[in-house]
Coordinates of C-alpha atoms in Angstrom, one line a residue:
M1 CA -0.4 0.3 0.0
R2 CA 1.0 3.4 -0.9
R3 CA 3.0 5.4 2.1
R4 CA 1.7 9.0 2.0
S5 CA 4.5 11.4 3.6
L6 CA 3.8 11.1 8.0
L7 CA 4.9 14.0 10.3
T8 CA 7.9 12.7 12.0
R9 CA 6.7 12.2 15.6
S10 CA 9.0 11.4 18.8
A11 CA 7.5 8.7 21.7
S12 CA 6.4 10.4 25.0
P13 CA 6.1 7.8 27.8
D14 CA 3.0 6.4 29.3
T15 CA 3.0 7.0 33.5
A16 CA 2.2 5.2 35.4
V17 CA -0.8 6.3 37.5
P18 CA -0.7 6.6 41.4
R19 CA -3.7 5.4 43.3
R20 CA -5.7 8.6 45.0
G21 CA -8.7 9.5 46.1
I22 CA -10.2 11.5 44.0
P23 CA -13.7 10.1 42.1
R24 CA -14.4 10.6 38.4
G25 CA -17.3 10.3 36.8
A26 CA -18.6 7.3 35.4
V27 CA -20.4 5.4 32.9
P28 CA -22.6 2.9 34.0
L29 CA -24.3 0.3 31.6
G30 CA -27.4 -0.7 31.7
L31 CA -28.0 -4.4 33.2
A32 CA -29.4 -6.9 31.2
A33 CA -32.3 -9.2 32.6
L34 CA -31.7 -11.4 34.8
L35 CA -32.1 -15.6 33.5
A36 CA -35.2 -17.0 35.9
L37 CA -33.3 -19.4 37.6
P38 CA -33.0 -18.5 40.8
L39 CA -30.2 -17.4 42.4
T40 CA -28.5 -16.5 45.7
V41 CA -25.6 -15.3 47.8
L42 CA -24.3 -17.9 49.9
P43 CA -23.4 -17.2 54.0
G44 CA -19.8 -18.2 53.9
T45 CA -18.9 -20.2 52.3
S46 CA -20.5 -23.1 52.3
A47 CA -20.7 -25.1 49.4
D48 CA -21.8 -27.8 48.0
A49 CA -19.5 -30.5 49.6
A50 CA -18.8 -31.7 46.5
D51 CA -17.8 -28.9 43.9
S52 CA -14.3 -28.3 42.9
L53 CA -12.5 -25.7 42.4
V54 CA -11.3 -25.3 38.8
S55 CA -10.4 -21.7 37.4
A56 CA -6.8 -22.1 39.7
G57 CA -4.1 -21.7 37.4
K58 CA -6.0 -20.9 34.5
P59 CA -5.1 -18.0 31.7
A60 CA -6.8 -15.4 32.8
T61 CA -7.2 -11.9 31.1
S62 CA -9.0 -7.9 31.9
S63 CA -10.3 -5.1 30.1
S64 CA -6.7 -2.9 32.1
V65 CA -4.4 -3.1 34.5
E66 CA -3.4 -0.5 37.4
G67 CA 0.0 -0.5 37.0
S68 CA 2.4 -3.3 37.2
G69 CA 1.9 -5.8 39.4
F70 CA -2.1 -6.3 39.1
G71 CA -1.9 -8.0 36.4
P72 CA -5.1 -10.4 35.9
A73 CA -3.3 -13.9 35.8
L74 CA -2.8 -11.9 40.2
A75 CA -6.5 -12.8 40.3
V76 CA -6.2 -16.8 39.9
D77 CA -3.0 -17.7 41.2
G78 CA -4.1 -19.7 45.4
S79 CA -2.9 -15.6 47.1
T80 CA -4.5 -13.1 49.0
T81 CA -1.8 -10.8 49.1
T82 CA -2.0 -10.8 44.6
R83 CA -4.4 -8.7 43.7
W84 CA -5.7 -7.0 40.2
A85 CA -6.6 -4.4 39.7
S86 CA -8.2 -1.7 37.0
L87 CA -7.8 0.9 35.7
E88 CA -9.3 3.8 38.6
G89 CA -12.1 5.9 37.4
V90 CA -13.7 4.3 34.4
D91 CA -16.4 2.1 34.1
P92 CA -16.8 -0.5 33.0
Q93 CA -14.6 -3.1 33.4
W94 CA -14.2 -6.9 33.8
I95 CA -11.4 -10.3 34.5
R96 CA -12.0 -13.2 32.8
I97 CA -10.8 -16.3 33.0
D98 CA -10.4 -19.6 30.3
L99 CA -11.4 -22.4 32.5
G100 CA -10.4 -24.4 28.9
A101 CA -13.0 -26.6 28.2
H102 CA -16.8 -26.4 28.7
H103 CA -18.0 -26.8 32.1
T104 CA -20.6 -26.9 34.2
L105 CA -20.9 -23.8 37.4
S106 CA -21.8 -24.0 40.7
R107 CA -20.0 -21.0 42.9
V108 CA -18.3 -18.7 42.2
K109 CA -16.0 -16.7 45.1
L110 CA -15.1 -13.3 44.1
D111 CA -13.0 -11.7 47.5
W112 CA -12.6 -8.3 46.9
E113 CA -9.5 -5.5 47.7
A114 CA -11.1 -2.1 49.4
A115 CA -12.2 -1.9 45.4
Y116 CA -15.1 -3.2 45.0
A117 CA -17.6 -3.5 42.0
K118 CA -21.8 -1.6 43.6
T119 CA -23.3 -3.0 40.1
Y120 CA -22.2 -5.8 38.4
R121 CA -23.3 -9.6 36.7
I122 CA -21.0 -12.6 36.4
Q123 CA -21.5 -14.2 32.8
T124 CA -20.5 -16.9 31.1
S125 CA -19.4 -17.4 27.5
A126 CA -19.1 -21.3 25.5
D127 CA -16.9 -18.6 22.9
G128 CA -15.5 -16.0 24.3
S129 CA -17.4 -13.9 22.0
T130 CA -21.8 -14.3 24.2
W131 CA -22.2 -13.6 27.3
T132 CA -25.3 -15.1 29.9
D133 CA -25.6 -13.6 32.8
V134 CA -25.8 -15.6 35.3
Y135 CA -25.9 -13.7 38.0
T136 CA -25.9 -9.7 38.9
T137 CA -26.2 -7.4 41.0
T138 CA -27.1 -3.6 42.2
T139 CA -26.1 -3.6 46.0
G140 CA -22.2 -4.8 45.7
D141 CA -20.6 -4.4 49.2
G142 CA -17.6 -5.4 48.6
A143 CA -15.6 -8.0 51.2
V144 CA -16.4 -11.4 50.1
D145 CA -19.3 -12.5 47.9
D146 CA -20.0 -16.4 47.9
L147 CA -22.0 -17.3 44.9
A148 CA -24.3 -19.5 43.8
V149 CA -24.7 -19.6 40.4
S150 CA -26.4 -22.2 37.6
G151 CA -25.3 -22.3 34.5
S152 CA -22.2 -23.4 32.1
G153 CA -19.3 -22.9 30.1
R154 CA -15.7 -22.1 29.1
Y155 CA -15.6 -19.1 30.1
V156 CA -16.4 -17.2 33.0
R157 CA -16.6 -13.2 33.8
M158 CA -17.0 -10.5 36.3
Y159 CA -18.5 -8.0 34.1
G160 CA -18.8 -4.3 36.9
T161 CA -21.2 -1.9 35.0
G162 CA -20.5 0.2 38.9
R163 CA -17.9 1.1 41.4
G164 CA -18.3 1.4 45.1
T165 CA -15.0 3.7 45.5
P166 CA -13.6 6.7 44.0
Y167 CA -11.1 4.0 42.6
G168 CA -11.1 1.0 40.3
Y169 CA -11.6 -2.9 40.5
S170 CA -10.5 -5.1 42.0
L171 CA -10.2 -9.1 43.3
W172 CA -7.8 -11.1 45.8
E173 CA -9.4 -14.2 44.4
F174 CA -11.7 -14.6 41.7
Q175 CA -13.0 -18.2 41.8
V176 CA -14.6 -20.8 39.6
Y177 CA -16.2 -24.0 41.0
G178 CA -17.7 -26.7 39.2
A179 CA -16.7 -29.3 36.9
P180 CA -16.0 -29.8 33.5
T181 CA -18.4 -31.5 30.8
G182 CA -18.4 -32.7 27.1
G183 CA -20.2 -31.3 24.4
G184 CA -22.6 -29.2 24.4
G185 CA -22.6 -26.0 24.0
G186 CA -19.5 -25.5 21.7
T187 CA -15.8 -24.5 22.4
G188 CA -14.1 -21.3 22.3
P189 CA -10.5 -20.9 19.1
A190 CA -8.7 -23.4 19.2
V191 CA -5.5 -20.5 19.9
P192 CA -7.0 -18.5 22.5
F193 CA -4.5 -15.5 23.1
G194 CA -2.2 -15.7 25.9
S195 CA -3.1 -19.8 25.5
H196 CA 0.6 -20.0 23.5
L197 CA -0.7 -23.6 22.1
K198 CA 2.0 -22.9 19.4
P199 CA 5.2 -22.8 20.5
Y200 CA 8.3 -21.2 18.6
A201 CA 11.2 -22.7 16.7
A202 CA 14.2 -23.3 19.7
G203 CA 16.4 -20.4 20.9
M204 CA 13.7 -17.9 20.6
L205 CA 14.3 -14.6 23.1
K206 CA 11.4 -13.3 25.0
P207 CA 10.7 -10.2 27.1
S208 CA 11.9 -10.6 31.1
G209 CA 9.3 -10.9 32.7
T210 CA 6.2 -13.5 33.5
Q211 CA 4.7 -14.1 30.6
A212 CA 1.2 -12.7 32.6
A213 CA 2.3 -9.7 31.8
L214 CA 3.7 -9.7 28.3
D215 CA 0.3 -11.0 27.7
Q216 CA -1.3 -8.3 29.4
K217 CA 0.9 -6.2 28.0
V218 CA -0.3 -6.5 24.5
V219 CA -3.8 -7.1 25.7
D220 CA -3.9 -2.9 27.3
Y221 CA -2.3 -2.2 23.3
Y222 CA -4.8 -3.7 21.8
N223 CA -7.7 -3.0 23.3
R224 CA -6.6 0.8 22.8
W225 CA -5.0 0.1 19.0
K226 CA -9.8 -0.8 19.0
S227 CA -10.1 1.6 20.3
A228 CA -7.8 4.3 17.8
F229 CA -8.9 2.7 15.1
V230 CA -12.0 -0.5 14.5
R231 CA -14.8 1.4 13.1
Q232 CA -18.6 0.2 12.1
N233 CA -19.7 3.3 9.5
C234 CA -21.6 3.2 6.9
G235 CA -23.7 0.6 8.7
N236 CA -24.7 -2.7 6.7
G237 CA -23.3 -4.8 9.6
W238 CA -19.1 -4.1 7.8
Y239 CA -16.9 -3.5 10.1
Q240 CA -13.5 -1.6 9.5
V241 CA -10.2 -0.4 10.5
I242 CA -9.8 3.6 9.4
S243 CA -6.5 4.9 8.0
P244 CA -5.6 8.2 9.2
D245 CA -2.6 8.9 7.1
A246 CA -3.5 7.3 4.3
D247 CA -4.2 7.9 0.8
H248 CA -7.9 7.4 2.2
P249 CA -10.1 6.7 4.6
Y250 CA -10.0 3.3 4.4
V251 CA -7.2 0.9 2.7
A252 CA -7.5 -2.7 2.1
E253 CA -4.1 -3.1 4.2
A254 CA -5.5 -2.0 7.5
Q255 CA -8.6 -4.1 6.8
G256 CA -5.8 -7.0 6.1
Y257 CA -3.8 -6.5 9.8
G258 CA -7.6 -5.7 11.6
M259 CA -8.6 -9.5 10.2
V260 CA -5.1 -11.4 11.8
V261 CA -5.0 -9.2 14.3
T262 CA -8.7 -10.0 15.9
A263 CA -8.2 -13.8 14.9
T264 CA -5.2 -13.3 16.6
M265 CA -6.0 -12.0 20.2
A266 CA -10.1 -14.1 19.8
G267 CA -10.1 -15.7 23.5
A268 CA -8.4 -11.3 25.2
D269 CA -11.4 -9.7 22.9
P270 CA -15.1 -11.0 23.3
D271 CA -15.5 -8.9 20.3
A272 CA -13.1 -10.7 18.3
K273 CA -14.7 -12.7 16.7
K274 CA -18.2 -9.7 15.7
I275 CA -15.0 -7.8 14.7
F276 CA -14.0 -10.1 12.6
D277 CA -16.8 -11.0 10.7
G278 CA -18.3 -7.3 9.9
L279 CA -14.4 -7.4 8.3
V280 CA -15.0 -11.1 6.0
K281 CA -18.3 -8.7 5.7
W282 CA -16.4 -5.1 4.3
K283 CA -14.2 -7.6 2.0
L284 CA -17.6 -9.7 0.7
D285 CA -19.0 -6.2 -0.6
H286 CA -15.5 -4.3 -1.4
P287 CA -14.7 -7.2 -4.5
S288 CA -11.5 -5.7 -6.5
S289 CA -12.2 -4.2 -10.1
V290 CA -10.4 -6.9 -12.0
N291 CA -11.1 -10.6 -9.0
P292 CA -13.5 -9.6 -8.1
D293 CA -12.8 -12.9 -5.5
L294 CA -9.5 -10.1 -3.7
L295 CA -10.3 -7.0 -2.0
A296 CA -10.8 -3.4 -3.3
A297 CA -7.6 -1.5 -1.9
E298 CA -9.4 1.9 -1.6
Q299 CA -12.3 3.0 0.3
D300 CA -13.3 6.8 0.7
V301 CA -15.6 8.8 3.0
N302 CA -18.6 6.9 1.9
C303 CA -17.4 3.6 2.5
R304 CA -16.8 3.8 -1.5
S305 CA -14.0 1.9 -3.8
V306 CA -12.6 4.1 -5.0
N307 CA -10.1 5.0 -8.3
G308 CA -10.8 1.8 -9.7
G309 CA -11.2 -0.1 -7.3
D310 CA -8.6 -2.4 -8.4
G311 CA -6.0 -4.8 -5.2
A312 CA -3.3 -4.4 -3.7
T313 CA -0.7 -7.5 -2.5
D314 CA -0.1 -6.9 0.9
G315 CA -3.4 -6.0 2.1
D316 CA -4.6 -9.2 -1.0
M317 CA -1.9 -11.5 1.5
D318 CA -3.4 -10.9 5.4
V319 CA -6.3 -11.5 4.4
A320 CA -6.3 -14.3 3.2
Y321 CA -4.2 -15.4 6.7
G322 CA -6.5 -13.7 8.2
L323 CA -9.2 -16.0 6.7
L324 CA -7.1 -19.2 7.6
L325 CA -6.2 -18.1 11.4
A326 CA -10.5 -17.9 11.3
D327 CA -10.9 -21.4 9.8
K328 CA -8.0 -23.0 13.3
Q329 CA -9.7 -20.4 15.5
W330 CA -13.1 -20.6 14.6
G331 CA -14.7 -22.9 11.8
S332 CA -15.8 -23.0 9.4
G333 CA -19.3 -23.6 9.7
G334 CA -21.1 -20.3 11.1
T335 CA -21.9 -16.9 9.3
Y336 CA -18.9 -17.1 6.8
D337 CA -16.9 -20.6 5.8
Y338 CA -13.5 -18.8 5.5
K339 CA -11.5 -21.8 4.5
A340 CA -13.8 -22.0 1.6
L341 CA -13.2 -17.4 1.3
A342 CA -9.6 -17.8 2.0
L343 CA -8.2 -20.2 -1.0
K344 CA -10.2 -18.7 -3.2
H345 CA -7.7 -15.9 -2.2
I346 CA -4.7 -18.0 -2.3
A347 CA -6.0 -18.8 -5.7
A348 CA -6.6 -15.5 -7.1
I349 CA -3.0 -14.0 -5.4
K350 CA -2.1 -16.7 -7.6
K351 CA -3.7 -15.5 -10.1
D352 CA -3.7 -11.8 -11.0
E353 CA -1.4 -10.4 -7.9
L354 CA 2.2 -13.4 -8.8
N355 CA 4.5 -13.4 -11.3
P356 CA 4.0 -16.4 -13.2
T357 CA 8.0 -16.1 -14.6
T358 CA 9.6 -14.9 -11.8
K359 CA 7.1 -16.4 -8.7
L360 CA 7.7 -13.3 -7.2
L361 CA 4.5 -11.0 -5.6
K362 CA 3.5 -8.4 -8.2
L363 CA 2.3 -5.2 -6.7
G364 CA -1.3 -5.3 -7.3
D365 CA -3.8 -7.7 -9.0
W366 CA -3.5 -3.9 -11.8
S367 CA -0.2 -5.1 -13.3
S368 CA 0.1 -6.7 -16.6
S369 CA 2.0 -7.9 -18.4
G370 CA 3.3 -5.4 -20.7
D371 CA 3.0 -2.5 -18.6
Q372 CA 6.1 -0.9 -16.9
Y373 CA 5.6 -2.1 -13.2
Y374 CA 5.0 -6.2 -14.7
Y375 CA 8.4 -6.5 -12.7
I376 CA 8.3 -4.4 -9.6
S377 CA 7.7 -5.7 -6.6
R378 CA 8.2 -4.3 -2.5
T379 CA 9.6 -6.2 -0.1
S380 CA 7.6 -5.8 2.4
D381 CA 5.1 -8.5 0.6
W382 CA 7.2 -11.2 0.9
M383 CA 5.8 -13.0 4.2
V384 CA 7.3 -16.2 3.7
D385 CA 5.3 -16.9 6.8
H386 CA 2.3 -16.6 4.8
F387 CA 3.3 -18.7 1.3
R388 CA 3.6 -21.2 4.2
A389 CA 0.0 -21.1 5.5
F390 CA -1.0 -21.2 1.8
R391 CA 0.7 -24.4 0.6
A392 CA -0.4 -25.8 4.0
A393 CA -4.0 -24.6 2.7
S394 CA -4.2 -25.3 -0.3
G395 CA -1.9 -28.7 -0.7
D396 CA 0.3 -26.2 -4.0
T397 CA 3.2 -26.7 -4.3
T398 CA 3.2 -23.3 -5.9
W399 CA 3.9 -21.8 -2.9
D400 CA 7.2 -23.6 -2.0
A401 CA 8.4 -22.3 -5.5
V402 CA 7.0 -19.2 -4.1
R403 CA 8.9 -19.0 -0.8
T404 CA 12.4 -20.1 -3.0
A405 CA 12.0 -17.2 -5.2
H406 CA 11.5 -14.3 -2.3
Q407 CA 14.6 -16.4 -0.5
T408 CA 16.8 -15.7 -2.6
Q409 CA 16.1 -12.6 -3.7
I410 CA 16.2 -11.4 0.0
A411 CA 20.3 -13.5 0.3
N412 CA 21.2 -12.0 -3.0
L413 CA 19.8 -8.4 -1.7
Q414 CA 21.5 -8.2 0.6
S415 CA 24.5 -9.5 -0.1
G416 CA 24.8 -7.7 -3.4
Y417 CA 23.0 -4.3 -2.2
A418 CA 23.8 -4.1 2.2
P419 CA 26.4 -6.9 2.5
G420 CA 27.4 -4.2 6.3
T421 CA 23.6 -3.8 7.5
G422 CA 21.4 -6.5 5.6
L423 CA 19.4 -3.5 4.5
L424 CA 15.9 -4.2 1.9
P425 CA 15.1 -1.8 0.0
D426 CA 11.5 -0.1 -0.2
F427 CA 11.3 -1.6 -3.5
V428 CA 13.3 -4.2 -6.2
V429 CA 13.5 -3.3 -9.9
D430 CA 14.5 -5.6 -12.7
T431 CA 12.6 -8.6 -11.8
A432 CA 12.6 -11.1 -14.8
T433 CA 16.5 -9.9 -15.4
S434 CA 19.0 -9.1 -12.5
P435 CA 16.6 -8.2 -9.7
R436 CA 18.1 -4.8 -8.6
P437 CA 16.9 -2.2 -6.0
A438 CA 14.8 1.2 -7.6
P439 CA 17.5 3.9 -8.9
N440 CA 14.6 6.5 -8.0
Q441 CA 11.4 7.3 -8.0
V442 CA 9.9 3.6 -9.8
L443 CA 6.1 4.1 -8.0
E444 CA 5.7 6.3 -4.6
D445 CA 8.5 8.5 -3.9
P446 CA 12.6 9.6 -3.8
N447 CA 14.0 7.1 -1.6
D448 CA 12.1 4.0 -3.3
G449 CA 15.7 2.0 -3.6
Q450 CA 15.5 2.8 0.0
Y451 CA 15.0 1.4 3.2
W452 CA 12.1 4.1 3.5
W453 CA 8.5 4.0 4.6
N454 CA 7.2 0.3 3.1
A455 CA 10.6 -2.0 4.1
C456 CA 10.5 -0.8 7.2
R457 CA 8.1 -3.3 7.5
T458 CA 10.7 -6.0 7.0
P459 CA 12.9 -7.0 9.5
W460 CA 9.3 -8.0 11.4
R461 CA 8.1 -10.1 8.1
I462 CA 11.2 -12.3 7.8
A463 CA 11.7 -12.4 11.5
D464 CA 7.8 -13.6 11.9
D465 CA 8.5 -16.8 10.0
A466 CA 11.8 -17.1 11.7
V467 CA 11.1 -17.4 15.3
T468 CA 7.7 -19.9 14.1
S469 CA 9.9 -22.4 11.1
G470 CA 12.9 -21.5 12.6
D471 CA 14.3 -22.0 8.4
A472 CA 18.2 -20.9 8.3
K473 CA 17.7 -18.6 5.4
S474 CA 14.8 -16.7 7.7
L475 CA 17.2 -16.9 10.3
A476 CA 20.7 -15.4 8.2
A477 CA 17.8 -13.0 7.8
A478 CA 17.6 -11.6 10.1
R479 CA 20.5 -12.2 12.5
K480 CA 21.3 -10.0 9.6
L481 CA 19.5 -7.1 10.1
N482 CA 18.9 -7.4 14.0
T483 CA 23.8 -7.4 14.0
W484 CA 23.8 -4.1 13.1
I485 CA 20.5 -1.6 14.3
K486 CA 22.3 -2.8 17.8
G487 CA 25.6 -2.3 16.9
K488 CA 24.2 1.0 14.7
T489 CA 22.6 2.2 17.8
G490 CA 25.1 1.4 19.9
G491 CA 22.4 -0.8 22.1
D492 CA 19.9 2.7 22.8
P493 CA 16.7 2.1 20.6
N494 CA 16.0 5.4 21.0
K495 CA 19.2 6.5 18.6
I496 CA 16.6 4.1 15.8
G497 CA 15.6 6.9 12.8
I498 CA 13.7 6.9 10.5
G499 CA 14.4 5.6 7.4
Y500 CA 18.0 4.0 6.3
K501 CA 20.0 3.8 3.0
L502 CA 21.1 0.5 2.1
N503 CA 24.5 1.4 3.4
G504 CA 23.4 2.3 6.3
T505 CA 23.2 6.1 6.5
Q506 CA 20.3 7.3 8.6
I507 CA 18.8 9.5 5.3
S508 CA 15.7 11.4 8.6
A509 CA 16.4 12.4 12.6
G510 CA 13.0 11.1 15.2
S511 CA 11.5 8.3 15.7
E512 CA 8.4 5.8 15.0
A513 CA 7.5 2.8 16.0
A514 CA 7.2 1.6 12.0
F515 CA 11.0 1.9 12.5
F516 CA 12.2 0.9 16.0
A517 CA 9.5 -2.3 16.8
P518 CA 10.1 -4.4 14.0
F519 CA 13.8 -5.0 15.0
A520 CA 12.9 -6.3 18.5
V521 CA 11.8 -9.2 16.0
A522 CA 14.6 -10.0 14.1
A523 CA 16.0 -9.0 17.7
M524 CA 14.2 -12.6 19.6
T525 CA 17.2 -14.8 16.7
D526 CA 20.5 -13.7 17.8
S527 CA 20.9 -15.5 22.0
G528 CA 22.7 -12.1 23.0
S529 CA 19.9 -9.9 22.1
Q530 CA 18.3 -10.8 25.3
A531 CA 19.5 -6.9 27.4
W532 CA 19.0 -4.9 23.6
L533 CA 14.8 -7.3 23.0
D534 CA 14.7 -5.0 26.4
A535 CA 15.2 -1.8 25.1
L536 CA 13.1 -2.7 22.4
W537 CA 10.2 -3.8 24.4
N538 CA 10.9 -1.6 26.8
K539 CA 10.4 1.6 24.0
M540 CA 7.5 -0.1 22.8
L541 CA 5.9 0.9 26.6
A542 CA 6.9 3.5 26.2
T543 CA 5.1 4.6 23.6
P544 CA 1.5 6.0 23.3
V545 CA -0.9 4.4 20.3
D546 CA -0.4 7.3 18.2
T547 CA -4.3 7.6 17.2
S548 CA -2.7 9.8 13.7
S549 CA -0.9 7.0 11.7
Y550 CA -2.8 3.3 12.0
F551 CA 0.3 2.4 9.7
S552 CA 2.5 2.3 13.0
A553 CA 0.9 1.7 16.0
S554 CA -0.6 -1.2 13.8
I555 CA 2.8 -2.2 12.7
Q556 CA 3.8 -1.8 16.3
L557 CA 1.0 -4.4 18.1
Q558 CA 1.3 -6.7 15.6
V559 CA 5.2 -6.5 16.1
M560 CA 4.2 -6.2 20.8
I561 CA 1.7 -9.9 19.7
T562 CA 5.0 -11.9 17.9
V563 CA 7.7 -10.9 20.9
S564 CA 6.1 -11.6 23.4
G565 CA 5.3 -15.7 21.8
N566 CA 1.6 -15.1 20.4
H567 CA 2.3 -15.0 16.8
W568 CA 1.1 -18.3 15.1
V569 CA 0.9 -20.1 12.1
P570 CA -2.8 -21.9 10.3

């Protein structure tokens, strides 16, 4: 997708907010109707002797955390000296437990800290998206709530809509009692965020700290990204990711990011599937004018496709990948057959966005044999892990050849044009004869042949494959980039500039997440880069979501997903 000129922005660190006694305005939500089943608060601890505690140590997520040391995992750790605490002064807030399988439930016990809920619900869900109230109250008074409930589900959450104090919501312990059941009631996502069911290749680093803390930082950033960019504009059941820094309000690249992100965050966001399906509907209702199985690249403020309505390869690559993730997460038996749509999209990419001679991706379905763009490729489209997923889903061995062709060009460009840095150019020309960096402006910018607003994503894209597959070619390419940037900056991520010539000369000063965040994934591949990875991670944590740039914010979010151990290949 074309990158327009973006303003240089310097990040300012988030500041932890200490507990204060200053009340803030609550925005309580209306309560859903109670279920017909009678529910009571048990006195003391009079639980049925047959009850079993089924929540201890299970994955927990929350709408927010007050600060370091108050993550949701601390409410299921069995200790009454550690606690989860939400942001202060904001309603609603929730904490959710993933029991891992469907359970019948008989009891929920809430051990409140001083910051308690006056109005809250206990809810269950089979899939993490649709919730059923099994208990509600508007008269909570803190201390210990020992509740008899009757319901079932894989997920259980406390959903607070009215605080009992000016602070937030805080639980020493959140305990769920019941028993697992077979069948009936469905299942949630197959790979819920934070489950880490898809381990990385051996030897990959992660930032220092507990896994729960890393996961929660991603959830926090995701919630801010979602608030800034996810929309339901123009009706029609559509969801979109807005793109305030692009040529048009909606671009395919942003929708592709949105589909990959929401499918990955299933299990942390109860609305993930609903948002994903709204993005699917957007894709179906905005077909490319060249190949209707692809997505039109740009839409205007009225949600109408413009500029010819043709497709862009980068957006289509992520749309297809997102559909494969959705099929693995939720299956394809619902409103949309994700697998069938993915296979159509993959076939369409092969037909109209892949050069059959070079096996390199074209810029879009609009480029055809004989035009001046036919033998030009954009390096940020070279998503090696996507090629692996397309091969596995389709069974088409063409994608093996495609993967090899792109990995060969990465190695040749690094050795032939950037031997000291490993940097890739935004665009490569003459792909049919002697592939080389663009000599000047060939599509977007005088820096088309430099490491600029497209190629800034390549350390992330290359290293995504390295950490998940352990492939020697991807590892070598990622490590070359990591060695150079770590040395160039002396291990200080604040010194990562905005753009470089392929010899390492900096193009622009300033700090931008699109440029510093991707190097964190490359750092994961080097066993000697723990301190460097920690510095990059902390730099990301200190960088707030830039609401004027879906591009930088979306890149940082996806980097954080990978670096925390949550990226996986369907």
